[in-house]
Short mmCIF file of C-alpha atoms and ligand atoms in Angstrom, two decimals:
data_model
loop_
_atom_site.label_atom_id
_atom_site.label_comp_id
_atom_site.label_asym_id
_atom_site.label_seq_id
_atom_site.Cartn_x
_atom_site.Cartn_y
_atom_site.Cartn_z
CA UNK I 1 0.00 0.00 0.00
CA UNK I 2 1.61 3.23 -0.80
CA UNK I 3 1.93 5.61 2.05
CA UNK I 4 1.04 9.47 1.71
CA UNK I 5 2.63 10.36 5.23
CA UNK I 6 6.08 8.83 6.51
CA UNK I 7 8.57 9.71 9.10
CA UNK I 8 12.02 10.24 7.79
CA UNK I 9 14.55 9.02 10.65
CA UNK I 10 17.62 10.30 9.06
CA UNK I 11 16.45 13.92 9.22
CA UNK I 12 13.69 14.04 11.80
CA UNK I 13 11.05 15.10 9.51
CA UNK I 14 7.48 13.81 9.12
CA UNK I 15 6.74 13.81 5.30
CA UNK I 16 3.44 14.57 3.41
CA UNK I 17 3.56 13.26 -0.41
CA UNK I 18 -0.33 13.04 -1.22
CA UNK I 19 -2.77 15.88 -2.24
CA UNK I 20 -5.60 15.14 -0.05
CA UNK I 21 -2.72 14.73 3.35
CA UNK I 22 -1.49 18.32 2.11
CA UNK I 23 -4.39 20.01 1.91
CA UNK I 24 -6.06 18.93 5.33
CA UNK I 25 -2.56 20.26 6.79
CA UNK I 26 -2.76 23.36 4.94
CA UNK I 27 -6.78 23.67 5.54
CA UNK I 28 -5.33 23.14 9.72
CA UNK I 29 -3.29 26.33 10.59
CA UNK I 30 -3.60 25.41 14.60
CA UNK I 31 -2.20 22.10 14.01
CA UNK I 32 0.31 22.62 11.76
CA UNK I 33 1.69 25.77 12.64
CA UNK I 34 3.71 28.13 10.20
CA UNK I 35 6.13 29.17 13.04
CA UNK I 36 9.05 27.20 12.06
CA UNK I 37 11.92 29.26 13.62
CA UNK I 38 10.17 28.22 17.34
CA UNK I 39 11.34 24.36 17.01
CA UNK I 40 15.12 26.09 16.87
CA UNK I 41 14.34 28.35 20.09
CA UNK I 42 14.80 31.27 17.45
CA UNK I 43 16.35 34.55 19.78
CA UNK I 44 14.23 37.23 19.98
CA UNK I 45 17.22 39.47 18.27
CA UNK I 46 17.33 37.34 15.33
CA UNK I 47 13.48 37.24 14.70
CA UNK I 48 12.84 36.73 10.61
CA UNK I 49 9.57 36.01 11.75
CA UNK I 50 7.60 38.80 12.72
CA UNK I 51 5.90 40.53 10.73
CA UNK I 52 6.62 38.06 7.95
CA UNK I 53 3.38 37.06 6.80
CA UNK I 54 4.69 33.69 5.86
CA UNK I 55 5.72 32.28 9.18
CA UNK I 56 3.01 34.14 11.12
CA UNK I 57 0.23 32.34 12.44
CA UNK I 58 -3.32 33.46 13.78
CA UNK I 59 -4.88 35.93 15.26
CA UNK I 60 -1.92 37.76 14.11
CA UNK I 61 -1.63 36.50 10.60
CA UNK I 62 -4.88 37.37 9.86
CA UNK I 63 -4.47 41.08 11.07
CA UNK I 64 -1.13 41.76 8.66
CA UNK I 65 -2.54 39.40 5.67
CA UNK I 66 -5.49 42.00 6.05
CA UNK I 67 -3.00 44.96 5.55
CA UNK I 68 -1.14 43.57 2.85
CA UNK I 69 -4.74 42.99 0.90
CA UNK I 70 -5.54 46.46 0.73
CA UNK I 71 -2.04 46.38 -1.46
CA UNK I 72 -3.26 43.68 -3.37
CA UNK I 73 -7.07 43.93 -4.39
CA UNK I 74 -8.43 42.71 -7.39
CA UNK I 75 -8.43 46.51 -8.54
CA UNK I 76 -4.75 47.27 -7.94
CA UNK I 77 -3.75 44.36 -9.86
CA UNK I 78 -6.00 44.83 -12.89
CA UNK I 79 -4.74 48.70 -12.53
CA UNK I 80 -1.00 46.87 -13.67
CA UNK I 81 -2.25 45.29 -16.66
CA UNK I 82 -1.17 47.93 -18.93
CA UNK I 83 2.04 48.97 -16.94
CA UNK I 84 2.93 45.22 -17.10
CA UNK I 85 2.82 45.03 -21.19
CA UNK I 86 4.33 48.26 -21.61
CA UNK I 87 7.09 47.00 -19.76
CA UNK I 88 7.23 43.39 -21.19
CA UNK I 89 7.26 45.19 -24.67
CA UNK I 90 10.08 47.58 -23.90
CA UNK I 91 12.03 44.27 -22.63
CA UNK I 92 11.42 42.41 -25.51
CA UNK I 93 12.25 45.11 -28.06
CA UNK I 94 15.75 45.13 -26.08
CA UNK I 95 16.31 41.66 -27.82
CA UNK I 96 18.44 41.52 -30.85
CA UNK I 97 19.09 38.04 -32.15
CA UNK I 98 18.90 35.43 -29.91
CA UNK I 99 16.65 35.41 -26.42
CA UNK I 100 17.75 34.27 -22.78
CA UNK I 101 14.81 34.62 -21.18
CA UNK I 102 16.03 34.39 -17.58
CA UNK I 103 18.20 37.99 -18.03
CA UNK I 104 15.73 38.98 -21.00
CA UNK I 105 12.81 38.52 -20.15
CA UNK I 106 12.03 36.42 -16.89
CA UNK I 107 13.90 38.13 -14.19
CA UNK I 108 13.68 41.92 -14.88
CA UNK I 109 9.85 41.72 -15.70
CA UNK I 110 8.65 40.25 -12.34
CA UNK I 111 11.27 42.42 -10.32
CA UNK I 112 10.49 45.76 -12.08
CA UNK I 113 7.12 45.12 -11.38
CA UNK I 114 7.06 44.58 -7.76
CA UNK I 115 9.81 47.26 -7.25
CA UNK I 116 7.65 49.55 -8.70
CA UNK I 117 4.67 48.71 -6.80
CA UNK I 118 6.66 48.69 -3.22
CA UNK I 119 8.31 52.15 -4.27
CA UNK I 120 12.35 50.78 -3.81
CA UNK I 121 14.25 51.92 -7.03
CA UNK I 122 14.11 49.49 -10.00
CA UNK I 123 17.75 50.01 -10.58
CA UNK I 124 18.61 48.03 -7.41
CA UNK I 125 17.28 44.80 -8.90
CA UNK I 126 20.50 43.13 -9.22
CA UNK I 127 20.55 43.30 -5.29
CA UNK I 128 17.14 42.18 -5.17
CA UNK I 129 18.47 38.92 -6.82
CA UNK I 130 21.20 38.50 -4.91
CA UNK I 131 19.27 38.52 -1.66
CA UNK I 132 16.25 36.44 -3.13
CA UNK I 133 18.95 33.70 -4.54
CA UNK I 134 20.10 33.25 -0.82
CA UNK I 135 16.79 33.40 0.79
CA UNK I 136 15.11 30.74 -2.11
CA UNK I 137 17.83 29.14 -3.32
CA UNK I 138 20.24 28.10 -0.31
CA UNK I 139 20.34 24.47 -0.30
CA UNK I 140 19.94 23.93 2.83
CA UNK I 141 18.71 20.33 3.89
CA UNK I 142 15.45 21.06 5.58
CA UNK I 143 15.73 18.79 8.87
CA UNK I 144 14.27 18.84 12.81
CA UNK I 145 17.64 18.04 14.23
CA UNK I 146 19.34 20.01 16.39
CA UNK I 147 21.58 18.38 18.62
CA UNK I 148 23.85 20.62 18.46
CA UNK I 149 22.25 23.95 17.15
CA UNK I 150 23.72 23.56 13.74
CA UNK I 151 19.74 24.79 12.54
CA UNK I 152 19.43 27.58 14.95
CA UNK I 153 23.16 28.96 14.11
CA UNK I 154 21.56 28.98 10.37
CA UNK I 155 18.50 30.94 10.96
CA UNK I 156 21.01 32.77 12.57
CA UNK I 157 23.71 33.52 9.69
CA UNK I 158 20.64 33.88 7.38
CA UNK I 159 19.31 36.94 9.89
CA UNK I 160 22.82 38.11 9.54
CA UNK I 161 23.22 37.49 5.54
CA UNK I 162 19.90 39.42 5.04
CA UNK I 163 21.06 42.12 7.23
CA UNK I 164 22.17 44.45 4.14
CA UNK I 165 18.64 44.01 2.89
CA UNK I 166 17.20 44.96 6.31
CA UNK I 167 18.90 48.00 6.64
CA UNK I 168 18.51 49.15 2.71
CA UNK I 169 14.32 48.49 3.12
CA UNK I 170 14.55 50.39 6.53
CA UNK I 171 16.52 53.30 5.09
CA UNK I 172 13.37 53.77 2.42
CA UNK I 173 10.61 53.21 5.14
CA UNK I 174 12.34 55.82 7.06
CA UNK I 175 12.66 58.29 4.31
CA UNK I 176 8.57 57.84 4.15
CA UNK I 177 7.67 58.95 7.12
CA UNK I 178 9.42 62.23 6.34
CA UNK I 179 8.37 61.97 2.91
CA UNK I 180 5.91 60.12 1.93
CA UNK I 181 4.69 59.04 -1.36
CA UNK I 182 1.97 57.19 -3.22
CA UNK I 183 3.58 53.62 -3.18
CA UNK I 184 2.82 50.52 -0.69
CA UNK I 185 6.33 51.54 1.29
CA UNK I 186 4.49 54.83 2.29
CA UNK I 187 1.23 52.53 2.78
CA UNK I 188 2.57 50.81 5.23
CA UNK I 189 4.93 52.81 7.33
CA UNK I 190 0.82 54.72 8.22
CA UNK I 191 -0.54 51.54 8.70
CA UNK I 192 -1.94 50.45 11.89
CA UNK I 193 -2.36 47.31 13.49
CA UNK I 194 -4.50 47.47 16.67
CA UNK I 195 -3.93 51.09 17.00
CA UNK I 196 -0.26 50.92 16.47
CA UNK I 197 2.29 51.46 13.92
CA UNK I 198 4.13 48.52 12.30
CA UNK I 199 7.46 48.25 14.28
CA UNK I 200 10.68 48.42 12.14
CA UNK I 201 11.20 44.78 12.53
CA UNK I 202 7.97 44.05 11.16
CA UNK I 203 7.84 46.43 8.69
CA UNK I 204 10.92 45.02 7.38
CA UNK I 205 10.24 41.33 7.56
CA UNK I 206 6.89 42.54 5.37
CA UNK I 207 8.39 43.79 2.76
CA UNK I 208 11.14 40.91 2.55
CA UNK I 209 8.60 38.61 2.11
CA UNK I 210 7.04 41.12 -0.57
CA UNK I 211 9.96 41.97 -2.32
CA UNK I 212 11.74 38.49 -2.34
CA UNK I 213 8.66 36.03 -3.21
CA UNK I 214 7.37 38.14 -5.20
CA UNK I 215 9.70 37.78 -8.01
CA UNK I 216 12.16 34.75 -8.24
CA UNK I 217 9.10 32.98 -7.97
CA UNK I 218 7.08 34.60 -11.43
CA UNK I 219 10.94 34.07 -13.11
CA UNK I 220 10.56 30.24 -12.56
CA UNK I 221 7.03 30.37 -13.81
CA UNK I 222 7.43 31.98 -16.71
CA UNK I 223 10.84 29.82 -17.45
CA UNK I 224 9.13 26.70 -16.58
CA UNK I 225 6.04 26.56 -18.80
CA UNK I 226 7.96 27.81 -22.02
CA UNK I 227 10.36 24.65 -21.02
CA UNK I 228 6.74 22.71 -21.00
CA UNK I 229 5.62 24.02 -24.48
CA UNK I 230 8.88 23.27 -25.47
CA UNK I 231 8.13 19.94 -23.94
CA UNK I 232 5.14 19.76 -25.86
CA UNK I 233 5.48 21.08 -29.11
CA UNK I 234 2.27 19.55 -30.16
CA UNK I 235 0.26 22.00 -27.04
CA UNK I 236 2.61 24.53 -27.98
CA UNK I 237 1.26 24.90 -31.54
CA UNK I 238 -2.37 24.58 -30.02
CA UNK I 239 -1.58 27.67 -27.94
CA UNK I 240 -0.29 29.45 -30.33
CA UNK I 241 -3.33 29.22 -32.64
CA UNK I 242 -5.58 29.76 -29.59
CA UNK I 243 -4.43 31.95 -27.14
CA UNK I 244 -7.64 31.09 -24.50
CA UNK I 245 -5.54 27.82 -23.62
CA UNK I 246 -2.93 29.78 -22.30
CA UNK I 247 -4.10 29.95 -18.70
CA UNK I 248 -4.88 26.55 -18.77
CA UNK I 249 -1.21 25.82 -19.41
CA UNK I 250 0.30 28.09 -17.31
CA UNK I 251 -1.81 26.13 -14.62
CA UNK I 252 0.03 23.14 -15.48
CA UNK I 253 3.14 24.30 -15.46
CA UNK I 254 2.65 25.34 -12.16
CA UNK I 255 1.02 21.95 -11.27
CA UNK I 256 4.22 19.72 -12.94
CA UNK I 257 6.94 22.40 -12.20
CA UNK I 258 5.77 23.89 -8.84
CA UNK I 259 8.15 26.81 -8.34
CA UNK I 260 7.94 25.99 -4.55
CA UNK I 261 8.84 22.29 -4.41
CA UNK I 262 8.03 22.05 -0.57
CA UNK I 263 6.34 23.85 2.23
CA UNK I 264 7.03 23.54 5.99
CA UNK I 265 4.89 23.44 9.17
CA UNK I 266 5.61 22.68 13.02
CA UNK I 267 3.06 20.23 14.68
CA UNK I 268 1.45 21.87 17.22
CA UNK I 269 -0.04 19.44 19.13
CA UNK I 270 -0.09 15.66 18.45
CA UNK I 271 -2.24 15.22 15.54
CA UNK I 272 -3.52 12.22 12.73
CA UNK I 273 -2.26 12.65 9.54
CA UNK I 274 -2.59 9.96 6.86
CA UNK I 275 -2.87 7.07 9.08
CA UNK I 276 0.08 8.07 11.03
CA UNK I 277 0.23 9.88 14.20
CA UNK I 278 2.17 12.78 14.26
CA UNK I 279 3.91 13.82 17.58
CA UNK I 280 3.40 17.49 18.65
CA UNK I 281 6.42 20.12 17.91
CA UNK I 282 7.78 18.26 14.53
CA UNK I 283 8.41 19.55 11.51
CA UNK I 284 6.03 18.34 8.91
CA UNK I 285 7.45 18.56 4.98
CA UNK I 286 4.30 19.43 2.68
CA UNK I 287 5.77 17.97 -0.73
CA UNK I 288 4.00 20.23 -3.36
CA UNK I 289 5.65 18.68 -6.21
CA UNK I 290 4.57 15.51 -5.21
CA UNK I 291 0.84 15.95 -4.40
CA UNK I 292 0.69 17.85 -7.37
CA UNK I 293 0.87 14.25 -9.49
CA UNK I 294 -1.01 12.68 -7.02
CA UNK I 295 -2.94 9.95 -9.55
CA UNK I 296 -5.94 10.12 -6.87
CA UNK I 297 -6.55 13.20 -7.63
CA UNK I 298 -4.62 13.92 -11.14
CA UNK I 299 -5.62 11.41 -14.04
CA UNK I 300 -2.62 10.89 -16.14
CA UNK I 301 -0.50 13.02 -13.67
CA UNK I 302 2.54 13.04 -15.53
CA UNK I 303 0.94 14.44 -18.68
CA UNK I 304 0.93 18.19 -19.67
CA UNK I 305 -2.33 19.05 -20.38
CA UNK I 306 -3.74 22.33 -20.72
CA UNK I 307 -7.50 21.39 -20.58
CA UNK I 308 -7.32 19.90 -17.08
CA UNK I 309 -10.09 20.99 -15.52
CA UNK I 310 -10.49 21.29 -12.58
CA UNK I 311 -6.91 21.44 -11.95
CA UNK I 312 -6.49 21.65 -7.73
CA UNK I 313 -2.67 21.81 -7.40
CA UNK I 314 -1.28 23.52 -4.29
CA UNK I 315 2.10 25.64 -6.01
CA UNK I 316 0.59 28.49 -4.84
CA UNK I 317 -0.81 26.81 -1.02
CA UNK I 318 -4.47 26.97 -0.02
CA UNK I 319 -6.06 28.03 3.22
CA UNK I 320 -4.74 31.22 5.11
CA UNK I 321 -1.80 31.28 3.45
CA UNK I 322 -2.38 31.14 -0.07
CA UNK I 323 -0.11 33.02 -2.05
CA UNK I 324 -1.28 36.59 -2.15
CA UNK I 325 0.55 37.48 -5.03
CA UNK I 326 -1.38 35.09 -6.67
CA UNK I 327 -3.27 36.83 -9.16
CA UNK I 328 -0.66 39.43 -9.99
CA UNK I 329 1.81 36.18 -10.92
CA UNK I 330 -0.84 34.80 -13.07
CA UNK I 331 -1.53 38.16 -14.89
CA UNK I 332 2.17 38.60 -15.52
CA UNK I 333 2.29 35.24 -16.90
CA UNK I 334 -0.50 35.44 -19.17
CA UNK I 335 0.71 38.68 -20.87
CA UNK I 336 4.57 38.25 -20.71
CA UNK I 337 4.12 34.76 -22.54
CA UNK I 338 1.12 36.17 -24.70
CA UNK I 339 3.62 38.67 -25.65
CA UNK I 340 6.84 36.05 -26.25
CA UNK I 341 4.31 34.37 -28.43
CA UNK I 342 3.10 37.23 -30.75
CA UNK I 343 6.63 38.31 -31.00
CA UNK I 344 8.22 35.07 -32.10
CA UNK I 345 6.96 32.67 -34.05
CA UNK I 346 9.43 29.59 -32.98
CA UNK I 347 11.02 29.27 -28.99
CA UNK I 348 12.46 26.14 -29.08
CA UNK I 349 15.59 24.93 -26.31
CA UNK I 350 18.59 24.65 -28.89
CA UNK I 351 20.53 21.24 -27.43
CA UNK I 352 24.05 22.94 -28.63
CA UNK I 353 23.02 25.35 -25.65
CA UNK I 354 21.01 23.90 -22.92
CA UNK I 355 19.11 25.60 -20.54
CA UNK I 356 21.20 25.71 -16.99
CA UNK I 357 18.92 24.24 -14.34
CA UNK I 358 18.33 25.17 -10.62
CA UNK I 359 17.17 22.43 -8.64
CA UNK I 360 17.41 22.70 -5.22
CA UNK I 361 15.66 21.05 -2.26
CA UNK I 362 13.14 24.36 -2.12
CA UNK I 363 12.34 24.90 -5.75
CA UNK I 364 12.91 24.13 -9.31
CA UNK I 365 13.99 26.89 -12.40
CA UNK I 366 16.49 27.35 -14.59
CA UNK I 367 19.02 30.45 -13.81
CA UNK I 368 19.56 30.31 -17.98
CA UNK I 369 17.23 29.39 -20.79
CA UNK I 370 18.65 30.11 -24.10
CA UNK I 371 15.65 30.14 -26.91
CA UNK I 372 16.37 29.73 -30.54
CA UNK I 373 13.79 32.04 -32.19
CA UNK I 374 13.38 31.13 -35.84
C1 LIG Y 1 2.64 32.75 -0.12
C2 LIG Y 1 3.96 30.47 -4.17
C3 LIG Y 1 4.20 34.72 -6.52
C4 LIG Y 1 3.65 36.98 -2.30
C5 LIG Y 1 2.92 31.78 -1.03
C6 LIG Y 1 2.80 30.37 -0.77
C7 LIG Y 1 3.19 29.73 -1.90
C8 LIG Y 1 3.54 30.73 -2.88
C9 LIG Y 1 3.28 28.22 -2.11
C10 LIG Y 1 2.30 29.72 0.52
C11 LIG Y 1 3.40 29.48 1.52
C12 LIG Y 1 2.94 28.65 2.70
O1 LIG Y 1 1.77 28.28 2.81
O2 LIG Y 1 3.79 28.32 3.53
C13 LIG Y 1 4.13 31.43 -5.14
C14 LIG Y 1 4.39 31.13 -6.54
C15 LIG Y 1 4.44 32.33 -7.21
C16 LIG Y 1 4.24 33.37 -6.23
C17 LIG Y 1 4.53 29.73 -7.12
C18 LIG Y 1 4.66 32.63 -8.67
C19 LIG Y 1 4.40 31.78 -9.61
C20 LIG Y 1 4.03 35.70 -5.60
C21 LIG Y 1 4.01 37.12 -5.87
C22 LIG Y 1 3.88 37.75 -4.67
C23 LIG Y 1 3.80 36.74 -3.64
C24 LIG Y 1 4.11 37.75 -7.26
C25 LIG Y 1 3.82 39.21 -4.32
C26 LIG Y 1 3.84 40.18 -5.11
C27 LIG Y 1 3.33 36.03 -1.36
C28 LIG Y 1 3.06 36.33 0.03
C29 LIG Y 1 2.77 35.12 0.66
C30 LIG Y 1 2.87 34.09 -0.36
C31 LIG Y 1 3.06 37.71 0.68
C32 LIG Y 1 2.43 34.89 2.12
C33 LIG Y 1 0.95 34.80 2.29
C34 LIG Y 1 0.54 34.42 3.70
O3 LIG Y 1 1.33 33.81 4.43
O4 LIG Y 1 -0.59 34.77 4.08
N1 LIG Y 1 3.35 31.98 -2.33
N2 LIG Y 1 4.06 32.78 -4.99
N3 LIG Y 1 3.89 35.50 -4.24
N4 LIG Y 1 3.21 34.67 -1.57
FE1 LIG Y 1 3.52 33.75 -3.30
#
């Protein structure tokens, strides 16, 4: 019988590899708590959690996810639309010859975008991807060890790592509340949470968690389904001709290449998961990637297909914290690949170049996708 939940001795991590397993642990925020830094005994000093919606769980999650929706409403995002092909157009007209799409295309977009939106200047990117790369993809080994505070000392040295990045975002929520502006920066340095201001700490693990999964993230999205077209030349030419399966497609990409491989929680209290029973205080590995070709729920789960309907895979989460970038990652990806399609009428891998792939134990890219183009 094939088991959906097992207990990996090595590491000290409970592991969840079905759909239906994931989702009642995702659909359970007071079992299985976001809090990971608490199993290390994370000093206050060194907090990365508060304030970082992420890792928070309720009542206060619910009072900063609240915030950070007035930032992200249906309206705001729609209100991008037209900056978001303006900019995808100017990026693409850049191109003369051959495409990369990660520098092209894949990286700026995304990172432009959500600069622009938070108010830090666009021409810091290259920062921004510096900091993101060792936030996403450190390749840490994700375990509930600690003998001998190996995991605490790297919560630690990330704290410190990120520290540049901490004091940069501070510098511009400073310069806000002396002069503010109409971006989300200025938004939030007002903001009020039970009568009070943000503090600094949270303010800046907000915006972290804003500025840093808000891009890498749409990169690998957009990289990953034109390495699924290319995948699937026989969908891609479908597409091509009929531009409503796009979203479909982009849907499973996400399902068969989740950007986000994995997602932690902590038990909380001793709980039954899968026909196992889960001690309280372990750390439970959500496998997104795997429930995502779950054939209980998926039929034919290895196949692309863009008509899958209804297509339930958790890349972006579910429950409280489902992505909230959500809809602006989708939107990017429909027009930035709408556009790459209009614009070139072959984007095929070339095997004398190969695209350079990323996988890590958190997520799966490629940091280089060469494209022939005719
Ligand atoms: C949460 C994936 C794009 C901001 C999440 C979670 C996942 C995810 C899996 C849930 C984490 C958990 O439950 O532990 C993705 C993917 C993206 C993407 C695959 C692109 C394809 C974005 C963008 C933004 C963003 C563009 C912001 C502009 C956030 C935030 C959270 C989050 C703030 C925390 C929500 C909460 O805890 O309430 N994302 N994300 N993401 N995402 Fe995204």
């Amino acid at each position: 019988m094939t088991t959906h939940v097992h207990y990996d001795d090595r590491l000290g991590t409970w592991n969840v590899t079905g759909h239906p397993e994931m989702l009642s642990a995702l659909n359970d925020p007071a079992t299985f708590s976001s809090n990971i830094p608490r199993l290390f005994g994370e000093h206050p000093d060194d907090r990365i959690s508060d304030g970082n919606l992420v890792q928070t769980d309720p009542p206060d999650h619910r009072k900063l996810r609240s915030l950070a929706n007035t930032a992200f409403t249906p309206k705001v995002v729609a209100a991008l639309q037209p900056r978001i092909v303006e900019l995808t157009t100017e990026l693409l007209d850049a191109v003369d010859g051959d495409l990369e799409l990660v520098s092209q295309l894949a990286h700026p977009l995304p990172v432009i975008v959500i600069a622009e939106l938070l108010g830090v200047p666009v021409s810091d990117r290259e920062l921004f991807r510096q900091w993101a790369d060792l936030l996403l993809l450190n390749d840490g080994e994700f375990t509930a060890k600690d003998e001998d505070g190996a995991q605490a000392r790297r919560f630690q040295e990330m704290a410190a790592a990120l520290q540049p990045m901490a004091d940069y975002l501070l510098s511009h929520l400073n310069e806000r509340r002396t002069r503010p502006r109409e971006d989300l920066l200025t938004r939030l340095v007002q903001a009020e949470l039970d009568g009070e201001r943000l503090t600094d700490g949270q303010l800046v693990n907000f915006t972290t968690v804003l500025l840093l999964a808000g891009h890498i993230t749409t990169t690998m999205l957009l990289t990953n389904t034109v390495l699924c077209l290319d995948e699937n030349p026989e969908h891609a030419a479908k597409i091509r001709a009929d531009r409503s399966l796009l979203p479909g497609a982009i849907e499973e990409s996400l399902r068969l290449r989740s950007p986000f491989n994995v997602l932690a929680r902590v038990t909380a209290v001793e709980t039954a998961l899968g026909g196992q029973v889960i001690p309280a205080d372990r750390m439970v590995l959500l496998w997104a990637n795997q429930a995502n070709r779950d054939p209980r729920v998926f039929a034919r789960p290895d196949e692309f297909d863009p008509l899958r309907d209804p297509n339930p895979h958790l890349s972006f989460g579910r429950g409280i914290h489902f992505c909230l970038g959500a809809p602006l990652a989708r939107l990017e990806g429909r027009i930035a690949l709408n556009l790459l399609l209009d614009r070139f009428p072959v984007l095929r891998t070339d095997p004398a170049d190969p695209p350079v792939l990323t996988a890590t134990t958190n997520s799966t890219g490629v940091s280089r996708l060469p494209l022939r183009t005719a």
